[in-house]
CSV table of C-alpha atoms in Angstrom, one decimal:
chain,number,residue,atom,x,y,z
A,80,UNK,CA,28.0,-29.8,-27.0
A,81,UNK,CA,29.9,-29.9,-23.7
A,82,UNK,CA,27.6,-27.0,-22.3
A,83,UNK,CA,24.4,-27.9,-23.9
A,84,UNK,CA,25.0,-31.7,-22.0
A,85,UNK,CA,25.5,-30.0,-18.4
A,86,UNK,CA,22.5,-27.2,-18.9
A,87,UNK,CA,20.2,-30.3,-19.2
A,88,UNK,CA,20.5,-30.6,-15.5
A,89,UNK,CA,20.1,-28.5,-12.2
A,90,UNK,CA,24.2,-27.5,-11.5
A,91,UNK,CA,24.4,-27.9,-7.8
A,92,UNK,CA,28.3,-28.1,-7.6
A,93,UNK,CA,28.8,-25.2,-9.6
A,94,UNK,CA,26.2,-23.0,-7.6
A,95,UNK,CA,27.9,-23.7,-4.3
A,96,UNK,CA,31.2,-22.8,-5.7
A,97,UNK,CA,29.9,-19.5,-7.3
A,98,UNK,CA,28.2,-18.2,-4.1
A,99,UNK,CA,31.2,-19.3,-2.0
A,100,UNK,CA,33.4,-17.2,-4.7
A,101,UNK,CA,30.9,-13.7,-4.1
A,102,UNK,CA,31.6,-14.1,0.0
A,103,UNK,CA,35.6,-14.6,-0.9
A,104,UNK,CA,35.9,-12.0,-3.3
A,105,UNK,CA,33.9,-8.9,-3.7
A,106,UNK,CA,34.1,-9.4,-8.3
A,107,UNK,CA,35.4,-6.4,-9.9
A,108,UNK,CA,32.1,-5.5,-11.9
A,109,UNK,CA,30.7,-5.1,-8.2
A,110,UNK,CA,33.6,-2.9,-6.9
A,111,UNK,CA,31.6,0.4,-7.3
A,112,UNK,CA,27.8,-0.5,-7.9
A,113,UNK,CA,28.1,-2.6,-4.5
A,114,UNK,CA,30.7,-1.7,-2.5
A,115,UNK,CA,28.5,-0.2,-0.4
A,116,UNK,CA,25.7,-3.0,-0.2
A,117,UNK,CA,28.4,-5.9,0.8
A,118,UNK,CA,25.9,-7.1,3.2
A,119,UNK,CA,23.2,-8.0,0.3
A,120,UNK,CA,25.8,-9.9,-2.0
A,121,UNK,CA,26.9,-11.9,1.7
A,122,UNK,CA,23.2,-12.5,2.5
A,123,UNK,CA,22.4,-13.5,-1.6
A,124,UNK,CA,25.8,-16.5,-1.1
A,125,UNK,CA,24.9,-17.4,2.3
A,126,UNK,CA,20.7,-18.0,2.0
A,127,UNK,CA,22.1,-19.8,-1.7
A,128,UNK,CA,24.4,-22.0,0.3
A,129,UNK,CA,21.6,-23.3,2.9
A,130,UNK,CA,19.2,-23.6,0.4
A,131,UNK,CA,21.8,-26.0,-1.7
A,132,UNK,CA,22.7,-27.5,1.9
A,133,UNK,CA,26.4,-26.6,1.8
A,134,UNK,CA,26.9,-24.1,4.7
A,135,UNK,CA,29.3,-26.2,6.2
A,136,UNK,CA,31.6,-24.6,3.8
A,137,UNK,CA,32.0,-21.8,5.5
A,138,UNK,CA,33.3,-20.3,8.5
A,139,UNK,CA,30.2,-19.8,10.7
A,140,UNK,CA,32.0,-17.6,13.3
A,141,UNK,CA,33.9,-15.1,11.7
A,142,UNK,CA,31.0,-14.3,9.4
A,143,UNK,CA,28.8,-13.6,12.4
A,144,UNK,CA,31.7,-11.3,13.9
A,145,UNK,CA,31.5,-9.3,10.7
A,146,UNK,CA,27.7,-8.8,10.2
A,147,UNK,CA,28.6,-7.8,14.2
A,148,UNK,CA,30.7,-5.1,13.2
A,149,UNK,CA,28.0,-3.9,10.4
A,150,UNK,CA,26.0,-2.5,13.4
A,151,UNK,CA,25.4,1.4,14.3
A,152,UNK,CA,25.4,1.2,18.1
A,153,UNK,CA,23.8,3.7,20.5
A,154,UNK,CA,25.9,6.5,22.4
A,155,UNK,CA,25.3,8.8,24.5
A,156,UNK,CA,23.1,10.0,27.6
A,157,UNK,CA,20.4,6.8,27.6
A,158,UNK,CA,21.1,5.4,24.4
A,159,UNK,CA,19.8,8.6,22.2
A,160,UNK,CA,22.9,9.9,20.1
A,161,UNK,CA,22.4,8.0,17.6
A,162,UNK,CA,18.5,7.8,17.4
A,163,UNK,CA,17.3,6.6,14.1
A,164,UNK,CA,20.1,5.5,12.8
A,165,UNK,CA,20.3,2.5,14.7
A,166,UNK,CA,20.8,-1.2,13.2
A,167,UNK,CA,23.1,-2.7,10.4
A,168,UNK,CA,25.1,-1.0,7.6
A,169,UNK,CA,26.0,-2.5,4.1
A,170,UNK,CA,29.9,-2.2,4.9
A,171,UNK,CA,32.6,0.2,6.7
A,172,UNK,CA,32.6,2.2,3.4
A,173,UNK,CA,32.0,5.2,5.2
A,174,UNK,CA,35.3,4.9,7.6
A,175,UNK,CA,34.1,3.4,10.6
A,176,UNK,CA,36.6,1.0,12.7
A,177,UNK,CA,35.8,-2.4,12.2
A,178,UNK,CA,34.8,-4.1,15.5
A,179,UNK,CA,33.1,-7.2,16.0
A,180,UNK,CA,30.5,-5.9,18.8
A,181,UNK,CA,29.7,-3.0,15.9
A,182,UNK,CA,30.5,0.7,16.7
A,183,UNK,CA,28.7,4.0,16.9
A,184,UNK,CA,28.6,6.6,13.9
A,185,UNK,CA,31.6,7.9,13.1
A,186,UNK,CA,30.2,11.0,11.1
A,187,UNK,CA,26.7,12.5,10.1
A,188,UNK,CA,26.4,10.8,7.0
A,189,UNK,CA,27.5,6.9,8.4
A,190,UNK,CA,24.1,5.1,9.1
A,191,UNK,CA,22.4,1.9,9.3
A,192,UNK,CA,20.2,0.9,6.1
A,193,UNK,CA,16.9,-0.8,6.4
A,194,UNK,CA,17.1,-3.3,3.7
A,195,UNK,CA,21.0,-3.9,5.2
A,196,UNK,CA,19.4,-4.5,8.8
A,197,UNK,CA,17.0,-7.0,7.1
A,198,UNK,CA,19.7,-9.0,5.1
A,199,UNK,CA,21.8,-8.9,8.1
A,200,UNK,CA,19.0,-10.5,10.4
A,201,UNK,CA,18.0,-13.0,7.9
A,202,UNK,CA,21.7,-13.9,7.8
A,203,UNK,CA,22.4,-14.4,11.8
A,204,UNK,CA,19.2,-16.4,11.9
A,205,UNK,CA,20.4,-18.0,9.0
A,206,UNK,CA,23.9,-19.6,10.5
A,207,UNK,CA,22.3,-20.5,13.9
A,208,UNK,CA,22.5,-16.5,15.6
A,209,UNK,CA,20.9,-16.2,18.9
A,210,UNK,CA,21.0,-12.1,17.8
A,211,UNK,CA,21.8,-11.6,21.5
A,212,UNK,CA,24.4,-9.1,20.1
A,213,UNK,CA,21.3,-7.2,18.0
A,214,UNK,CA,20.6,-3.7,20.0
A,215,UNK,CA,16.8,-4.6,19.4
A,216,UNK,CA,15.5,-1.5,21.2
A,217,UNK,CA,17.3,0.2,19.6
A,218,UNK,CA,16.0,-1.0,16.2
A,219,UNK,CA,12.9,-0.6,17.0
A,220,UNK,CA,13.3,2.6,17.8
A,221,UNK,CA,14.6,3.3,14.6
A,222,UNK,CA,11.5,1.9,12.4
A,223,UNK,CA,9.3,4.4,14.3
A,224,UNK,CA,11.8,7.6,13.0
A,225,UNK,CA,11.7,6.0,9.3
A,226,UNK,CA,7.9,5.8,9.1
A,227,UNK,CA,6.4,8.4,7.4
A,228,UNK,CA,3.1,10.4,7.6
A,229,UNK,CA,1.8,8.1,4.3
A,230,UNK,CA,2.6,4.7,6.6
A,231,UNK,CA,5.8,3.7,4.1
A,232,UNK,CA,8.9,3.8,5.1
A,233,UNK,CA,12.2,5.7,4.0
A,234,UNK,CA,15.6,3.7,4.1
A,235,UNK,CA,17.3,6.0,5.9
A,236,UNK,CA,17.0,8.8,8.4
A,237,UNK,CA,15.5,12.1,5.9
A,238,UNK,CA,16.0,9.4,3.0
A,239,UNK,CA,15.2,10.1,-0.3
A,240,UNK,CA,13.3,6.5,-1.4
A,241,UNK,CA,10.3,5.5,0.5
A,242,UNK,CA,7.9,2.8,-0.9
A,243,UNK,CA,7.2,-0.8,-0.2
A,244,UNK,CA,10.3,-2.4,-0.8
A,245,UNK,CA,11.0,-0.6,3.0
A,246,UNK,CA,7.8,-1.2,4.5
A,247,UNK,CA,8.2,-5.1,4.0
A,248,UNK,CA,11.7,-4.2,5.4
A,249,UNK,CA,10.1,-2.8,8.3
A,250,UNK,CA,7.9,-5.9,8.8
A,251,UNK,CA,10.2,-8.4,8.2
A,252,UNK,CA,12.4,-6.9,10.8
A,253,UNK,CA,9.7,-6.5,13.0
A,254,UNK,CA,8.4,-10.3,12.4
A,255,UNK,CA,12.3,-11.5,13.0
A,256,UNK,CA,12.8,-9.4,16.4
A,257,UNK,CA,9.4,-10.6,17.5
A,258,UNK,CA,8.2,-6.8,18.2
A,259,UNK,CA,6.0,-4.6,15.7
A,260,UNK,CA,5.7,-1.9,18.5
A,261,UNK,CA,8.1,0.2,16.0
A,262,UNK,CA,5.4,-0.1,13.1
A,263,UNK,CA,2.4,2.1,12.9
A,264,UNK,CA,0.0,-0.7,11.3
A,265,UNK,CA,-2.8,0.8,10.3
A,266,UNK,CA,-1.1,3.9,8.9
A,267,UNK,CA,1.2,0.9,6.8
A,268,UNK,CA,-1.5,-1.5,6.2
A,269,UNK,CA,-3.8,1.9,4.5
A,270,UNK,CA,-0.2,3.0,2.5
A,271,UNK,CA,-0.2,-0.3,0.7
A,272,UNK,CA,-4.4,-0.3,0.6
A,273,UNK,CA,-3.8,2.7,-1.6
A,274,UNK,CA,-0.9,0.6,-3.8
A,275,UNK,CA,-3.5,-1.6,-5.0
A,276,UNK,CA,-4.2,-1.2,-8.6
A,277,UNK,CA,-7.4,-1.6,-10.8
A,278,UNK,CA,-5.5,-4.8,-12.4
A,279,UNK,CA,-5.2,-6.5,-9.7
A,280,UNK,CA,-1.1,-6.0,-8.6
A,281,UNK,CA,0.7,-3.5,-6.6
A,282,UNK,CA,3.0,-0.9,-7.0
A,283,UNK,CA,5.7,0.8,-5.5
A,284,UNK,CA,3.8,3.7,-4.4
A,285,UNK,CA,0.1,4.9,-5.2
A,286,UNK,CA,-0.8,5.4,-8.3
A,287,UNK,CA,2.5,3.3,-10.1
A,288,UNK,CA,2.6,0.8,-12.5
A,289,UNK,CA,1.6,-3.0,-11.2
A,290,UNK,CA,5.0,-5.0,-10.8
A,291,UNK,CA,6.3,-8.4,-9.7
A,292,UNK,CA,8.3,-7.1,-7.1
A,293,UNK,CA,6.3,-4.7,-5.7
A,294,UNK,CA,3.9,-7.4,-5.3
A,295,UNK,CA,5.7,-9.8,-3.1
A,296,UNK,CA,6.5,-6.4,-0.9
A,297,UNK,CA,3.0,-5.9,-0.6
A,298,UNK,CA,1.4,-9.0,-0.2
A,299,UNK,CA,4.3,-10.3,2.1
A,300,UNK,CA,4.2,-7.1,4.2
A,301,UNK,CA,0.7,-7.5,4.6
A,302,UNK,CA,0.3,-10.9,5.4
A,303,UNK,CA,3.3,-10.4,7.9
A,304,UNK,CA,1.4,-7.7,9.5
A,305,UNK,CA,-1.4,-9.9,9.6
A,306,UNK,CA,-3.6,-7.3,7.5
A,307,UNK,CA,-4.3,-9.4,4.3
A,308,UNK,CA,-8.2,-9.8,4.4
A,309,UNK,CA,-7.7,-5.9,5.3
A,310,UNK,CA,-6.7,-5.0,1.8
A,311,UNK,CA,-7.3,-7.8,-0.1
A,312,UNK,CA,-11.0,-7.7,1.1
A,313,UNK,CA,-12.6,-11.1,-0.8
A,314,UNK,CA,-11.9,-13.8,-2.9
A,315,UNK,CA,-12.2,-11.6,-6.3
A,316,UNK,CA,-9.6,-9.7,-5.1
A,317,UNK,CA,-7.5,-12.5,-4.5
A,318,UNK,CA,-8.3,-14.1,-7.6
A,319,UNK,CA,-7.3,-10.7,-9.2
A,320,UNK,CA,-4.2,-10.4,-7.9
A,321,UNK,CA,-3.4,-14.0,-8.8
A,322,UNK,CA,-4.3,-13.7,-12.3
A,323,UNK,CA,-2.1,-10.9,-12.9
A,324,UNK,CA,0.8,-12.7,-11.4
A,325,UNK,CA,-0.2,-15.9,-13.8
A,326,UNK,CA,-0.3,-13.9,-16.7
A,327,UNK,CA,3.5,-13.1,-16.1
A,328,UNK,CA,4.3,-16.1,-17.2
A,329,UNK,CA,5.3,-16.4,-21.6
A,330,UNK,CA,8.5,-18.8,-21.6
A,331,UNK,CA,9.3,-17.8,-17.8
A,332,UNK,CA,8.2,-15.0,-15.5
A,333,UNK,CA,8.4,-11.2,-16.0
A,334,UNK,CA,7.6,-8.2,-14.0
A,335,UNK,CA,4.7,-6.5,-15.8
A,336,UNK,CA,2.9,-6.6,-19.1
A,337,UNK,CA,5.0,-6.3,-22.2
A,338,UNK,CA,8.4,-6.7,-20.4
A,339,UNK,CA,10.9,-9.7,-21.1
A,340,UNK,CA,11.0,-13.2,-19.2
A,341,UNK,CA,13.7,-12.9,-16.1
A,342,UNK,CA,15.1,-15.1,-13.6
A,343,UNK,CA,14.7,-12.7,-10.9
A,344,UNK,CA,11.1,-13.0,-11.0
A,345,UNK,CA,10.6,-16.9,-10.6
A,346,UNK,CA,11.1,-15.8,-7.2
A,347,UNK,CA,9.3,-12.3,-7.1
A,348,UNK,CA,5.9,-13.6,-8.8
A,349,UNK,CA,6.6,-17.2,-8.2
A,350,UNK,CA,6.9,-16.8,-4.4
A,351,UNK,CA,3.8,-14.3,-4.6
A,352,UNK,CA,1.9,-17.2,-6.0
A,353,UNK,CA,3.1,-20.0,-3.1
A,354,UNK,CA,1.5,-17.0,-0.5
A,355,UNK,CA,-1.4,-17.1,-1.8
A,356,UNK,CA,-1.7,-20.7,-1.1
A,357,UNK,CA,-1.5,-21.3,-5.2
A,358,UNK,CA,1.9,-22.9,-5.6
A,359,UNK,CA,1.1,-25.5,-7.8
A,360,UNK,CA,-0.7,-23.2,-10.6
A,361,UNK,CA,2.8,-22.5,-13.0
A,362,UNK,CA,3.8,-24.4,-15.1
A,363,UNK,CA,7.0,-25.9,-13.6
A,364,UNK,CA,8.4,-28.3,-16.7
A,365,UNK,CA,8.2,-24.4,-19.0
A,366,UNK,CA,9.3,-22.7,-15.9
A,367,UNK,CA,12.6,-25.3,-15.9
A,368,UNK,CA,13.1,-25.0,-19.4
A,369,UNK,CA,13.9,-21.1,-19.2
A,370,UNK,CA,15.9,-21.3,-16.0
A,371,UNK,CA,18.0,-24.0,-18.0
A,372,UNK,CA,18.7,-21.1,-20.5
A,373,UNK,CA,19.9,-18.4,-17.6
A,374,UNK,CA,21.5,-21.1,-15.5
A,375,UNK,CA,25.6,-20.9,-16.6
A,376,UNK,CA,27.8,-23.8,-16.7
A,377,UNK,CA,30.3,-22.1,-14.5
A,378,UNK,CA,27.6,-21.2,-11.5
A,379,UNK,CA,25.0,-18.7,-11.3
A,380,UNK,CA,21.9,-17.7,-13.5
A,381,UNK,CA,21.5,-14.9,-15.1
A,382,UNK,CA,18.8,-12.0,-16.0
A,383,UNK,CA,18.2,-12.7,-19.9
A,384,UNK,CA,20.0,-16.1,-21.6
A,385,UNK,CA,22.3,-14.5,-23.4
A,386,UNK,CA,24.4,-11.9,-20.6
A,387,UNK,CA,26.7,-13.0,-17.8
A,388,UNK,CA,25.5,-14.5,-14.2
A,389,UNK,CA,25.1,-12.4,-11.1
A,390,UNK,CA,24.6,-12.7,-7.6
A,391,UNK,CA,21.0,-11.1,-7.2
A,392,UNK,CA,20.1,-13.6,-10.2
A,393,UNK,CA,22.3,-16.7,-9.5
A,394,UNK,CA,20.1,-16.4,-5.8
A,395,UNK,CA,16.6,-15.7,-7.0
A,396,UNK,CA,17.2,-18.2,-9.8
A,397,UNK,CA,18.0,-21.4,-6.8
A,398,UNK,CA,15.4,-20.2,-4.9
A,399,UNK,CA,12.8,-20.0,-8.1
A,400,UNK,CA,14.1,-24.0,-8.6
A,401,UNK,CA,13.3,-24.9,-5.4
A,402,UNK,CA,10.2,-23.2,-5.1
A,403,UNK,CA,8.7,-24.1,-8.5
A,404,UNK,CA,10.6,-27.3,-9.9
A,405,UNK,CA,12.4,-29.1,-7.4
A,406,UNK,CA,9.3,-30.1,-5.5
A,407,UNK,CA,10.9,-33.3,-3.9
A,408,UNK,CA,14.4,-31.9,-2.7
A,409,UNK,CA,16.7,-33.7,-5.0
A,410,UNK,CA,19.1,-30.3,-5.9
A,411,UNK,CA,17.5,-27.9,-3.3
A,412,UNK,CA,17.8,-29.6,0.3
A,413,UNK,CA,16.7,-26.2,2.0
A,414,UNK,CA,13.8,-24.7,0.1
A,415,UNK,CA,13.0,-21.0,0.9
A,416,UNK,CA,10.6,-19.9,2.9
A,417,UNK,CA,8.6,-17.3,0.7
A,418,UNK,CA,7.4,-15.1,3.6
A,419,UNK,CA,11.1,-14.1,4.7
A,420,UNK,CA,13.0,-15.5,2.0
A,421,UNK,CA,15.5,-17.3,4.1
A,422,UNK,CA,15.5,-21.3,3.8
A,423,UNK,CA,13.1,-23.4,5.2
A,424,UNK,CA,14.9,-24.6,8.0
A,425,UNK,CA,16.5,-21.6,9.1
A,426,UNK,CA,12.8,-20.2,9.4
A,427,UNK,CA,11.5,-23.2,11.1
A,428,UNK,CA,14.2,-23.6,13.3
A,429,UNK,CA,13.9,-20.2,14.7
A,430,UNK,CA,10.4,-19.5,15.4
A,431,UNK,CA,9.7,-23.3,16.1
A,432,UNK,CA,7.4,-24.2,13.1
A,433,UNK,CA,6.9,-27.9,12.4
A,434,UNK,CA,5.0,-27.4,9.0
């Protein structure tokens, strides 16, 4: 009875105190899965706590040192040693000193990430960052050695994984360094072209399944690269697009046809629908009564109703609430911005928006 009385409400208290738990304590189901990725579960607490208006909670300074030290810098004759490789690693997991200016690679397999150089970004912007420490040449530099002949992106230098996950990477870098010069836009903008399925959604790579996240990649990369009407060509394909994301919705959202409600996607489809300018078109009181299942008394939301809460879905569920439900700011102070997915006012505040 005790848990079925607080589920009937949005628990803000208990979502700070989770989030500020994942940036104390790396939890022990984590300890291998995420060890290297330490950067993802600080940006997934951090973006949580601005949006619930409770970064005052932590210690602004030190954190910025650390996402500092994440950082591969450049060596050698004119900056070139370490070319490609340049930008922000997921952790020192790979034996490099820590250092709060960052430090070179300290063998051939210790590298930046792209998706960890994106959550780091978003998370010095994010506490107040002028990224005067970012080597943004540097970076740059790097997204032109990770594009490949196709126009995605791989992860790493001579990665394995290349699809559009790392091409909205790419952009979102790009968009937050205020220089696209390392991005090859048309050969990008024709890779996701090719993504585009008969139903109306993207996928990963040409010629796979249509999926919620693989839409907001897409559609956010595009519109970040200013190449929407370049690919999404008229208003049927528009409207195509945003019925398939609609009909992703049963109790709450899932991913693709046939596939189970998740939290995770409240943000993935949900935020897909805000960029198309259709915010409004879910249901938010059925949308609130799922999240209510997934949301636990102790912090956090989970995938399903029924398993434990996690960090990638204790985030994507606040921001899904705040996107969705909490239309007039009464739990979620600090909305996030769907085009980045950092907060409102950590967007506005740094590129100067007033709307």
């Amino acid at each position: 009875k005790e848990k079925k009385k607080m589920n009937e409400d949005f628990l803000r208290d208990a979502h700070v105190n989770f989030f500020l738990y994942h940036i104390k304590i790396l939890p022990q189901p984590y300890e291998d899965s995420m060890n290297t990725n330490r950067m993802t579960v600080l940006y997934f607490s951090l973006v949580g706590l601005d949006m619930l208006d409770a970064l005052d909670k932590v210690d602004k300074k030190k954190v910025i040192d650390w996402v500092y030290a994440m950082q591969v810098l450049p060596t050698g004759q004119n900056n070139q040693e370490n070319d490609g490789r340049c930008g922000f690693r997921g952790s020192l997991f790979g034996g490099a000193p820590y250092c709060s200016e960052g430090s070179p690679c300290c063998h051939h397999y210790d590298s930046s990430h792209l998706a960890m150089t994106y959550t780091s970004l978003c998370i010095l912007i994010t506490l107040g960052d002028d990224l005067s420490r970012v080597h943004k040449k540097e970076i740059v530099g790097t997204l032109k050695q990770l594009q490949l002949e196709n126009g995605s992106f791989t992860s790493i230098k001579d990665g394995p994984e290349s699809d559009t996950r790392f091409v909205y990477c790419a952009a979102a870098i790009s968009y937050m360094l205020e220089d696209f010069s390392g991005i090859d836009i048309p050969k990008a903008t024709d890779f996701l072209k090719k993504c585009l399925n008969y139903d109306g959604g993207f996928g990963l790579n040409p010629g796979r399944e249509s999926h919620g996240g693989s839409i907001y990649t897409s559609l956010a990369s595009l519109i970040i690269l200013g190449q929407k009407d370049q690919v999404l060509v008229d208003e049927k394909a528009n409207q195509n697009l945003l019925r398939f994301c609609l009909n992703r919705v049963t109790e709450g959202f899932n991913g693709r046809p046939n596939k189970l409600d998740d939290t995770c996607y409240t943000f993935w489809v949900g935020g897909s629908v805000a960029l198309l300018g259709y915010e409004n078109m879910a249901n938010p009181d059925q949308i609130k009564k799922f999240l209510l299942q997934t949301q636990k008394h102790t912090g956090g939301f989970s995938k399903l109703a029924d398993v434990k809460a996690d960090i990638l879905h204790g985030f994507y569920g606040v921001a899904g609430w705040g996107l969705i439900i909490d239309k007039e700011r009464k739990d979620i102070k600090n909305p996030i911005h769907p085009l980045l997915a950092i907060s409102e006012r950590a967007f506005n505040q740094k590129f100067n928006k007033t709307d």
